[in-house]
Coordinates of N, CA and C in Angstrom, one line a residue:
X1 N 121.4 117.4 113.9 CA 120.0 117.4 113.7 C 119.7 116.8 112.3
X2 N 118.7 115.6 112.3 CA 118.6 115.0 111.1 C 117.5 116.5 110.1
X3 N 118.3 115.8 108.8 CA 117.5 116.8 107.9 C 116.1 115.7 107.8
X4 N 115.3 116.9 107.0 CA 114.2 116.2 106.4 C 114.0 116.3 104.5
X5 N 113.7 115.2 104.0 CA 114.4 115.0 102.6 C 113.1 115.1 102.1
X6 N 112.3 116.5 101.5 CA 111.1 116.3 101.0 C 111.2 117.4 99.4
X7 N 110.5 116.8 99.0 CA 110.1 117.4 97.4 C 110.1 118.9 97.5
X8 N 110.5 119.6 96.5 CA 110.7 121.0 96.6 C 108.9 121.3 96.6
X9 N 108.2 120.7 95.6 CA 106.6 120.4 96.1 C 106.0 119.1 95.8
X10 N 105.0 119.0 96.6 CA 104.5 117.7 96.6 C 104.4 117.3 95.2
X11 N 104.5 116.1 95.2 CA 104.0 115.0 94.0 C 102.9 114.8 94.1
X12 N 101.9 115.0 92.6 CA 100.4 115.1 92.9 C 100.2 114.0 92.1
X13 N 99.6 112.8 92.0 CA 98.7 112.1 91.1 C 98.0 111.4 91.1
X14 N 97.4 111.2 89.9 CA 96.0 110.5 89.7 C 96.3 108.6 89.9
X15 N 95.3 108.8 91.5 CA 95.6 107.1 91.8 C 94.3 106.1 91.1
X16 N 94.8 105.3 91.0 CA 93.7 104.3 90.6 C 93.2 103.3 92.6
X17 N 92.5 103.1 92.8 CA 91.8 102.7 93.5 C 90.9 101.5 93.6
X18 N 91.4 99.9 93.9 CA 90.4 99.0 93.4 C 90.1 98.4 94.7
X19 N 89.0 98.7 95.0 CA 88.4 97.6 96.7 C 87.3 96.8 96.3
X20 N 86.7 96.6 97.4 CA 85.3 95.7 97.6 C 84.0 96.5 96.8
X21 N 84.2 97.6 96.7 CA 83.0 98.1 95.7 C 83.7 98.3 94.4
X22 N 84.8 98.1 94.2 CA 85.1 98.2 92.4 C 86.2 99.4 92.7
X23 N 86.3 99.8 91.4 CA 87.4 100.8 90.8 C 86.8 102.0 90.8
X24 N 87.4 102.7 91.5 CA 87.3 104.3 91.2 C 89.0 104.8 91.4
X25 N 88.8 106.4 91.1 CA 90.3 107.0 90.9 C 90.2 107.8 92.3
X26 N 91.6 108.4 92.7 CA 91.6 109.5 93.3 C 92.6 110.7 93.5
X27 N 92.8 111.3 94.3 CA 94.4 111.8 94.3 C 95.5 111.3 95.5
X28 N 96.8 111.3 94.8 CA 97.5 110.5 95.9 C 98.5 111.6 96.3
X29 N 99.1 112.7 97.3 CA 100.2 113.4 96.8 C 101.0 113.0 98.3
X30 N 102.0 113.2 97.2 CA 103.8 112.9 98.2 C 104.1 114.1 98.6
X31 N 104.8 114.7 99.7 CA 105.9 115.6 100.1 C 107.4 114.8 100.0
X32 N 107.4 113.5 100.2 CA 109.0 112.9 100.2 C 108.4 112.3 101.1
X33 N 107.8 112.6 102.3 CA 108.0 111.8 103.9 C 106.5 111.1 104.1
X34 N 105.4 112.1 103.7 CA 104.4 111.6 103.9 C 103.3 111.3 102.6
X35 N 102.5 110.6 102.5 CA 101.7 109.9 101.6 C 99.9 111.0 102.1
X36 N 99.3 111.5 101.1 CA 97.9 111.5 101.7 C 96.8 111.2 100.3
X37 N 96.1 110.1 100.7 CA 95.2 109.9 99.6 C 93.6 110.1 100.1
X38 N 93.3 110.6 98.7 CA 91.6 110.8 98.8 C 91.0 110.4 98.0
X39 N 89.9 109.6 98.4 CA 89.0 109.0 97.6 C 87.8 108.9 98.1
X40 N 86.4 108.4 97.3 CA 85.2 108.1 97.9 C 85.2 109.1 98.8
X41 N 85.7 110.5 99.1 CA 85.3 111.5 100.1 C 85.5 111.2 101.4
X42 N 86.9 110.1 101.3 CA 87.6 110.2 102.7 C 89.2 110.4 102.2
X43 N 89.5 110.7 103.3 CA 91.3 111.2 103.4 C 92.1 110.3 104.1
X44 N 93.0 110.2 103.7 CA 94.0 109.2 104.5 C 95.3 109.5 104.6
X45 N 96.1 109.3 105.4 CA 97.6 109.9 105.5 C 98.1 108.7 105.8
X46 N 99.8 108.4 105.3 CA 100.8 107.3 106.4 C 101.6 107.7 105.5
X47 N 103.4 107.1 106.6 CA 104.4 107.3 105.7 C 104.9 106.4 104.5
X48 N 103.7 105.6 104.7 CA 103.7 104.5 103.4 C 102.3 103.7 103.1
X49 N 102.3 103.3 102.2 CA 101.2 103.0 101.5 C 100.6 101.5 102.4
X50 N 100.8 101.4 102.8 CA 100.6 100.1 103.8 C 100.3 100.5 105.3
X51 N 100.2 101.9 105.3 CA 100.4 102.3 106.7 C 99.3 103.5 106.4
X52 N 97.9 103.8 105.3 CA 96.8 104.4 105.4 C 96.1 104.6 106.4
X53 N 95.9 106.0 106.9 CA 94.9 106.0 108.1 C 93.8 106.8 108.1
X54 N 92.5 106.8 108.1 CA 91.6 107.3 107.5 C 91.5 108.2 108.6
X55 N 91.4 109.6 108.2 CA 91.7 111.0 108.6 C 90.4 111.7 109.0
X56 N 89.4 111.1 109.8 CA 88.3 112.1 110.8 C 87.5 110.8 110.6
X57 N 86.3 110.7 110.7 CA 84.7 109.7 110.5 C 84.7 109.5 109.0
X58 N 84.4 108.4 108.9 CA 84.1 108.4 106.7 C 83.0 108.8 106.4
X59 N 83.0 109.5 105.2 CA 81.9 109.5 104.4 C 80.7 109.2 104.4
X60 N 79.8 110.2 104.3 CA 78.6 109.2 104.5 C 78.1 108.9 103.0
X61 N 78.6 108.4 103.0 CA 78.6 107.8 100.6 C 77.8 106.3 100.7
X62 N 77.6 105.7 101.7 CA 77.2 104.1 101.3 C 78.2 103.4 101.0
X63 N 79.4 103.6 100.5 CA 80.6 103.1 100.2 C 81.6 103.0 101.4
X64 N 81.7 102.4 102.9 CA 82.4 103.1 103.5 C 83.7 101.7 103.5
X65 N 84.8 102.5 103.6 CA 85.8 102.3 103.8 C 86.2 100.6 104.9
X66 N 87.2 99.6 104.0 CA 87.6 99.2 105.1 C 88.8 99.4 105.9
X67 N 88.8 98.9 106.8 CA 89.5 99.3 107.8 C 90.4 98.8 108.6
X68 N 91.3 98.7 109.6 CA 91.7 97.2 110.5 C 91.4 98.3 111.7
X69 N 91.9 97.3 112.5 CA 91.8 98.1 114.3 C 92.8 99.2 114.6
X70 N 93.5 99.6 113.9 CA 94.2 100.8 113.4 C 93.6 101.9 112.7
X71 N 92.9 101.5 112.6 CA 91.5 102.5 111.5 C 92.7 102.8 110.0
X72 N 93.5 101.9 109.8 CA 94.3 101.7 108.2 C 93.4 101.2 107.6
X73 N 93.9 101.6 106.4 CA 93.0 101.2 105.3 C 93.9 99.9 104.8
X74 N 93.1 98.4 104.4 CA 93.5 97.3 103.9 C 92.2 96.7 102.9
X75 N 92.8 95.9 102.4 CA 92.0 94.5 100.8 C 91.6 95.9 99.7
X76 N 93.1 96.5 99.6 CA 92.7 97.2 98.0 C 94.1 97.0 97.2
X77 N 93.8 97.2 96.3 CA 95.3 97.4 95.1 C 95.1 99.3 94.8
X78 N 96.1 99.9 94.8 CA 96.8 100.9 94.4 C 97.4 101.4 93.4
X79 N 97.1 101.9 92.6 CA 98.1 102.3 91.3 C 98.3 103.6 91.2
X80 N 99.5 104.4 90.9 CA 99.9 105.8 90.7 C 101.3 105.7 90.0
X81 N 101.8 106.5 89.3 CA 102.5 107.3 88.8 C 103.5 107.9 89.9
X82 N 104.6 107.6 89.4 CA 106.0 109.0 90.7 C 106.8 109.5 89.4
X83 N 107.5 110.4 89.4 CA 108.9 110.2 88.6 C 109.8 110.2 89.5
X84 N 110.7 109.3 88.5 CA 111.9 109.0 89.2 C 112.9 109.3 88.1
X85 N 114.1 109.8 88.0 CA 115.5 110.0 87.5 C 115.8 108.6 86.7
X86 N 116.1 109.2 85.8 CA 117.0 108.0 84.9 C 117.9 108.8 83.9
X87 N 119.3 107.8 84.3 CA 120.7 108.4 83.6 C 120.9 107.6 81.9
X88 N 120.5 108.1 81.1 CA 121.1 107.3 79.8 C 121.7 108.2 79.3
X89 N 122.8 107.5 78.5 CA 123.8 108.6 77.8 C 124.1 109.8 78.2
X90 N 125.0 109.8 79.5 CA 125.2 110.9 79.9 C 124.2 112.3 80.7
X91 N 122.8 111.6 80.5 CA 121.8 112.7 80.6 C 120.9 112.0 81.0
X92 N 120.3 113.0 82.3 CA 119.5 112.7 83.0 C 117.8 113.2 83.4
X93 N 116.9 112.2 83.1 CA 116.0 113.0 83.0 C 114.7 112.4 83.9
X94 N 113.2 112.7 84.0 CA 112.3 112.2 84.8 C 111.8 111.7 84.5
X95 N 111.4 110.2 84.2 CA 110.4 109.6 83.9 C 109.4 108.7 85.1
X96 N 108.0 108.6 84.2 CA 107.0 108.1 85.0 C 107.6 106.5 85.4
X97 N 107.3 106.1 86.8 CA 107.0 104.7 87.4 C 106.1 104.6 87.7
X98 N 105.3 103.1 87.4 CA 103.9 103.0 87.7 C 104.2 102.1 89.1
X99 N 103.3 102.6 90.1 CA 103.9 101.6 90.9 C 102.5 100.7 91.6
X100 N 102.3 99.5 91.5 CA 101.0 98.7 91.9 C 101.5 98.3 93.3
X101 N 100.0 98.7 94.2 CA 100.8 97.9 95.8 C 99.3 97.1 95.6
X102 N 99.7 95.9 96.4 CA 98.4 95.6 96.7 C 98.5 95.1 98.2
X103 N 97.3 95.2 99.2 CA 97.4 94.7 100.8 C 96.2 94.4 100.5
X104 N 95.9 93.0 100.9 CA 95.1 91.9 100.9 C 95.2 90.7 102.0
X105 N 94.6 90.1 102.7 CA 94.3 89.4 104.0 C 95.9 89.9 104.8
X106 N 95.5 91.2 105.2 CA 96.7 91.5 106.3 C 98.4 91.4 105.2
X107 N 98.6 90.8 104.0 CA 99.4 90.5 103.2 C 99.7 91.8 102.5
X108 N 101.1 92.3 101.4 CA 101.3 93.3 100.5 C 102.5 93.2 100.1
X109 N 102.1 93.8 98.6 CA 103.4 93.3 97.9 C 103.7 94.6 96.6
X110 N 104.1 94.5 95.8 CA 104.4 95.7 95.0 C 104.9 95.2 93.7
X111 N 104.5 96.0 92.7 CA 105.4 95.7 91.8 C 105.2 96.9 90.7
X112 N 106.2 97.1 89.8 CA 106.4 98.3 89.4 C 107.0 98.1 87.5
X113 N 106.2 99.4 87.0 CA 106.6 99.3 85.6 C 107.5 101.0 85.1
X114 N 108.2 100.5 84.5 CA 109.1 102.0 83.9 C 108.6 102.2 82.6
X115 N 108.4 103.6 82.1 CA 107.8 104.0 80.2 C 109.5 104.4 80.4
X116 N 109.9 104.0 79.6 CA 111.2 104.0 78.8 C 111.0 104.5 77.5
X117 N 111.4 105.1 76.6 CA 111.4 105.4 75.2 C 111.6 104.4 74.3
X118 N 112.4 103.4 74.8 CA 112.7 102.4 73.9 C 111.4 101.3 74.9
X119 N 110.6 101.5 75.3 CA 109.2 100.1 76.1 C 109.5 100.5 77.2
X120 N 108.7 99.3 77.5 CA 108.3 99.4 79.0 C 109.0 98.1 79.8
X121 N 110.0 98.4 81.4 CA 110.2 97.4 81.9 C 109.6 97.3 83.2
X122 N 109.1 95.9 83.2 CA 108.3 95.4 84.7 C 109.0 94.4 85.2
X123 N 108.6 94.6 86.4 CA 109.2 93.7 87.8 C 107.5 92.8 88.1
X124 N 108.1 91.6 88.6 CA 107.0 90.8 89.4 C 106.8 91.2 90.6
X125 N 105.6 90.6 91.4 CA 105.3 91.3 92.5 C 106.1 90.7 93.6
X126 N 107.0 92.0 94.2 CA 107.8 91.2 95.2 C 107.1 92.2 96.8
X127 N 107.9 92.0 97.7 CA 107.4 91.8 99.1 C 107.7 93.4 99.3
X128 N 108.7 94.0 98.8 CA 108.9 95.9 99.4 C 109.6 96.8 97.8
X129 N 109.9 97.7 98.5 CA 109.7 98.8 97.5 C 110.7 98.4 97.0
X130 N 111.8 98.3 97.9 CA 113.8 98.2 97.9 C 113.5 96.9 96.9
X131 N 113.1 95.9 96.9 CA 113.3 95.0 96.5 C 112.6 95.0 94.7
X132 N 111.7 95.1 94.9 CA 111.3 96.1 93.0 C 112.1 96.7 92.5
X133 N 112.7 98.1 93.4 CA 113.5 98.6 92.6 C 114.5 98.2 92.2
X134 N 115.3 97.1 93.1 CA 116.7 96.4 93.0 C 116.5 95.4 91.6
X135 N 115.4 95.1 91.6 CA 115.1 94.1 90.5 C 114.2 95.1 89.1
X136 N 114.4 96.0 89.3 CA 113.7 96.6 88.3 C 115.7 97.7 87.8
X137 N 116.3 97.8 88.6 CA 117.5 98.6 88.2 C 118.6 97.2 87.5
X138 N 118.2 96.1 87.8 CA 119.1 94.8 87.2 C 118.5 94.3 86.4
X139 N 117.3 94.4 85.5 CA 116.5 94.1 84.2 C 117.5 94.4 83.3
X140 N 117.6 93.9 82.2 CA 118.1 93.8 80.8 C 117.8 94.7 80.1
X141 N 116.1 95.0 80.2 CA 115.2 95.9 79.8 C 115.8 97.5 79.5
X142 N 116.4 97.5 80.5 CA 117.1 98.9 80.8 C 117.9 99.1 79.6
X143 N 118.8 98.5 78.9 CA 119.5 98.8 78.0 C 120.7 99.9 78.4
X144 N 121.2 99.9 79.3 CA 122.5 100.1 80.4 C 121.7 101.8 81.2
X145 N 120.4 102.1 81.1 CA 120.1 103.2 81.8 C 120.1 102.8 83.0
X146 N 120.0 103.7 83.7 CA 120.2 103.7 85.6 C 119.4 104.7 86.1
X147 N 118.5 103.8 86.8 CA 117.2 104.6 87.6 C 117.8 105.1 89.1
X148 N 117.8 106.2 89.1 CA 118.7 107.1 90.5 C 117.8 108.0 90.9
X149 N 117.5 106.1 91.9 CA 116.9 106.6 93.2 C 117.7 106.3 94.8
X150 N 117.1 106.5 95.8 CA 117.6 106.4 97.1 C 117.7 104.7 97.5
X151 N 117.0 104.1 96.9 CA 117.2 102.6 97.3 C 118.0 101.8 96.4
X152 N 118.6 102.5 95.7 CA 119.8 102.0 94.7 C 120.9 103.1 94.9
X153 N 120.9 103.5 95.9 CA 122.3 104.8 96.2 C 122.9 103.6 96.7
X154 N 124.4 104.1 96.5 CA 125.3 103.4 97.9 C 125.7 104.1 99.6
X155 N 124.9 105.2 99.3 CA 124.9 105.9 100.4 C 123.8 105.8 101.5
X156 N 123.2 104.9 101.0 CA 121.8 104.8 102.0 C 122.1 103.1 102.5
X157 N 121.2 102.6 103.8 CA 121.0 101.5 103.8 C 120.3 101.7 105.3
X158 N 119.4 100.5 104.8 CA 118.7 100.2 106.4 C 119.2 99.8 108.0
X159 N 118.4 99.8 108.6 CA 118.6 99.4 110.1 C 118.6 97.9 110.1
X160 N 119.6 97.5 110.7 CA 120.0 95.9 110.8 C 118.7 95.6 111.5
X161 N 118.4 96.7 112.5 CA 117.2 95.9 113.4 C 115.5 96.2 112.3
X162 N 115.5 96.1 111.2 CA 114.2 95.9 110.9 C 113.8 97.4 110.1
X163 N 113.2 96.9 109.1 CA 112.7 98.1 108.1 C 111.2 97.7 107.6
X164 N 110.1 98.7 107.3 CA 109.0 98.8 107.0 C 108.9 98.6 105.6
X165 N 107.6 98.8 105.0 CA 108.0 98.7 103.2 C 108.3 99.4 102.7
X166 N 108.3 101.0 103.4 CA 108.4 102.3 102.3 C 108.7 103.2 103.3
X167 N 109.9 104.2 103.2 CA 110.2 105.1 104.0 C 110.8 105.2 105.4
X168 N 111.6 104.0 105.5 CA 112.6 103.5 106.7 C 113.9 103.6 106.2
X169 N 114.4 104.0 104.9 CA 115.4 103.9 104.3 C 116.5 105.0 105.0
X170 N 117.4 104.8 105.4 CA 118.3 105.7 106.1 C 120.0 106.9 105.2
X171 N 120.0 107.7 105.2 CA 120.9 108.2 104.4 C 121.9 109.0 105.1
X172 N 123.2 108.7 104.2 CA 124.4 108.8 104.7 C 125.3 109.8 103.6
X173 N 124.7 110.4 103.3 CA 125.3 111.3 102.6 C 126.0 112.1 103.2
X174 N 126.2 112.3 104.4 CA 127.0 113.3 105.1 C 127.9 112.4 106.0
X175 N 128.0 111.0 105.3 CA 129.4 110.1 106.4 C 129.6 109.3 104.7
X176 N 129.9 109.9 103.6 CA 130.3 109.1 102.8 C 131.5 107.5 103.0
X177 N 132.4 108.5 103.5 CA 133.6 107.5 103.4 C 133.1 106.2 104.3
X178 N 132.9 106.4 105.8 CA 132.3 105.8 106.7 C 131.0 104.7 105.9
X179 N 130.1 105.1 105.3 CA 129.3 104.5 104.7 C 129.8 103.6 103.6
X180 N 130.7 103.4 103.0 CA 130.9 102.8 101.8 C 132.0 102.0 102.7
X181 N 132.6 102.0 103.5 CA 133.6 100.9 103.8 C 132.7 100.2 105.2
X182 N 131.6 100.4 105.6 CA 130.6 99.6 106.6 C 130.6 98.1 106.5
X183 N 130.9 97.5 106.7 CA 130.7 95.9 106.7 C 130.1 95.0 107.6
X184 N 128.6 94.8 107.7 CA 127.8 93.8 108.8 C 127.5 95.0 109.4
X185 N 126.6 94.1 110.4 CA 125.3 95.1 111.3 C 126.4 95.7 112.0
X186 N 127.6 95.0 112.4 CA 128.4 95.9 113.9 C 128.2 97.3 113.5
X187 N 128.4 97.2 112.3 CA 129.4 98.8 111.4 C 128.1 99.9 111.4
X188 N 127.1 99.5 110.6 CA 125.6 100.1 110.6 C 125.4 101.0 111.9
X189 N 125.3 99.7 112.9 CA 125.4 100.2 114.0 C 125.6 101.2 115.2
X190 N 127.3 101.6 114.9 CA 128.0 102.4 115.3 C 127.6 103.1 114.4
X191 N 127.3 103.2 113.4 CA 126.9 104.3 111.8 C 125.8 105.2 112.1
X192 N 124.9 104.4 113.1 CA 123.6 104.5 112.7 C 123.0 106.1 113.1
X193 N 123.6 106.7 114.5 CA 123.3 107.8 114.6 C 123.7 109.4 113.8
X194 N 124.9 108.9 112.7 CA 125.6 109.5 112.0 C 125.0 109.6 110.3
X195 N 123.2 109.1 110.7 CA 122.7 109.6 109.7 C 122.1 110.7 108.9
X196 N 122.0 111.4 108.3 CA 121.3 112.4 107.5 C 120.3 112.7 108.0
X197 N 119.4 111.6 107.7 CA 118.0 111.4 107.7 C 117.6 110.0 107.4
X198 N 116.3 110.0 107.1 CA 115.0 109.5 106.1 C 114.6 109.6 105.0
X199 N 114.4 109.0 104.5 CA 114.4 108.9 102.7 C 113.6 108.4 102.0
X200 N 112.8 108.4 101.0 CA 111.5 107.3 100.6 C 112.6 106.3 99.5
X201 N 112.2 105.4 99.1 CA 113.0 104.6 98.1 C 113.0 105.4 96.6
X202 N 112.3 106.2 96.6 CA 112.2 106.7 94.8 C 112.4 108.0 95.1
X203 N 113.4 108.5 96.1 CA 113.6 110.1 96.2 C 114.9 109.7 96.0
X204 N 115.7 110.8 95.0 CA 116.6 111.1 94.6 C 117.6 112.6 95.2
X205 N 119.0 112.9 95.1 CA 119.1 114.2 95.1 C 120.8 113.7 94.4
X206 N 121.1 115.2 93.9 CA 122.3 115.4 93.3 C 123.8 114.7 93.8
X207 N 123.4 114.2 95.3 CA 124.3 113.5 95.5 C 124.8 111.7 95.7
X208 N 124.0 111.4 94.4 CA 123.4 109.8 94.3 C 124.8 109.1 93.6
X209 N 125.4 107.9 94.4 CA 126.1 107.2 93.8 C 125.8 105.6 93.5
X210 N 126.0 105.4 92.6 CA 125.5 103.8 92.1 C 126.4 102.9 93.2
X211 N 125.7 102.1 93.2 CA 125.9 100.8 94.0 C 126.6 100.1 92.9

C-alpha cells in the first residue's frame, strides 16, 4: 500500500494573486498532496497549481473568476512562500522559497527565488517545478548549500510515460538499492509498482539523498 507523504500540518501562506482585475492577496495552504486557495471569496483546490478548480458557484463580488471548461482557474500569476530544507555546514535548516507560477493563454511556467543569508538566488522562468529546482540547486549562488528537497533526491524519479508540473513525482525510498542502479525507462518500469508513493517537488523527509 502506497504511503501518503503529507505535512505533519498544512503549509499556510500569504499568496499574492495577479489576474484580469489587478492584484489582490489570499491564502494558499498545502497538506504535501493537495493545494487549496482562496481569494476574492472563492475557493479552489488541485494537486497543483495549474490544476485550480473553483470549489461550489463564485462569488457574487463583481470580480468573477476566470475559468476554462474544467471550471480551472487560468491567465493569473501566483506568488507564495513554502519552506524548504537547506544543508550548509553541516546543519540543516528551513528557509523561505518564493515560488512565481504564471498560466497564461492555456501556457505556464515557474520560476523561483531562495532568501539565503548570504542574498538571494533566482532561477528564470522555466516550464516545471523539477526543472527550477534543478537549476536553482546548480546556481553558484548557493555557495556549496544544498536545497533537500524530493526533486533533487536520488531516490525519487518520474514515470517514463509522462509527468504533470507539480506532484507526479514518484518515491523510492523503500527500493533504495533497486532505485539507484535503474538505468532507462525498461528499469523505471519494472520499478514502477515498487513505489512508496507521491511526493510534491519541495517535500522533503529524513531520508533524502543528493543526486
Amino acid at each position: 500500500m502506497e504511503e501518503t507523504f503529507t505535512y505533519a500540518r498544512p503549509v499556510t501562506a500569504v499568496a499574492t494573486i495577479r489576474d484580469r482585475w489587478g492584484e489582490t492577496r489570499g491564502t494558499l495552504e498545502n497538506d504535501g498532496q493537495l493545494l487549496r486557495l482562496e481569494f476574492r471569496g472563492n475557493r479552489y483546490e488541485g494537486r497543483s497549481p495549474d490544476s485550480l478548480e473553483l470549489v461550489g458557484a463564485p462569488a457574487p463580488t463583481g470580480q468573477p473568476p476566470e475559468t476554462d471548461r474544467f471550471n480551472e482557474l487560468r491567465e493569473y500569476v501566483l506568488t507564495w512562500d513554502t519552506p524548504v530544507d537547506v544543508r550548509s555546514g553541516g546543519e540543516v535548516t528551513k528557509v523561505p522559497l518564493t515560488v512565481r507560477f504564471t498560466r497564461t493563454d492555456g501556457d505556464y511556467g515557474v520560476s523561483l527565488s531562495l532568501a539565503l543569508p548570504n542574498g538571494e538566488v533566482t532561477t528564470g522562468q522555466l516550464r516545471d517545478l523539477e526543472s527550477a529546482l534543478l537549476d536553482l540547486r546548480n546556481s553558484a549562488g548557493l555557495g556549496g548549500a544544498v536545497v533537500q528537497a524530493c526533486a533533487t533526491c536520488a531516490l525519487s524519479e518520474y514515470s517514463p510515460a509522462g509527468f504533470g508540473f507539480m506532484g507526479d513525482l514518484a518515491c523510492f525510498r523503500d527500493s533504495k538499492a533497486e532505485i539507484r542502479s535503474a538505468r532507462g525507462k525498461e528499469d523505471l518500469f519494472a520499478l514502477w509498482e515498487a513505489r512508496a508513493g507521491f511526493v510534491q517537488e519541495t517535500f522533503s523527509c529524513p531520508e533524502f539523498e543528493q543526486r
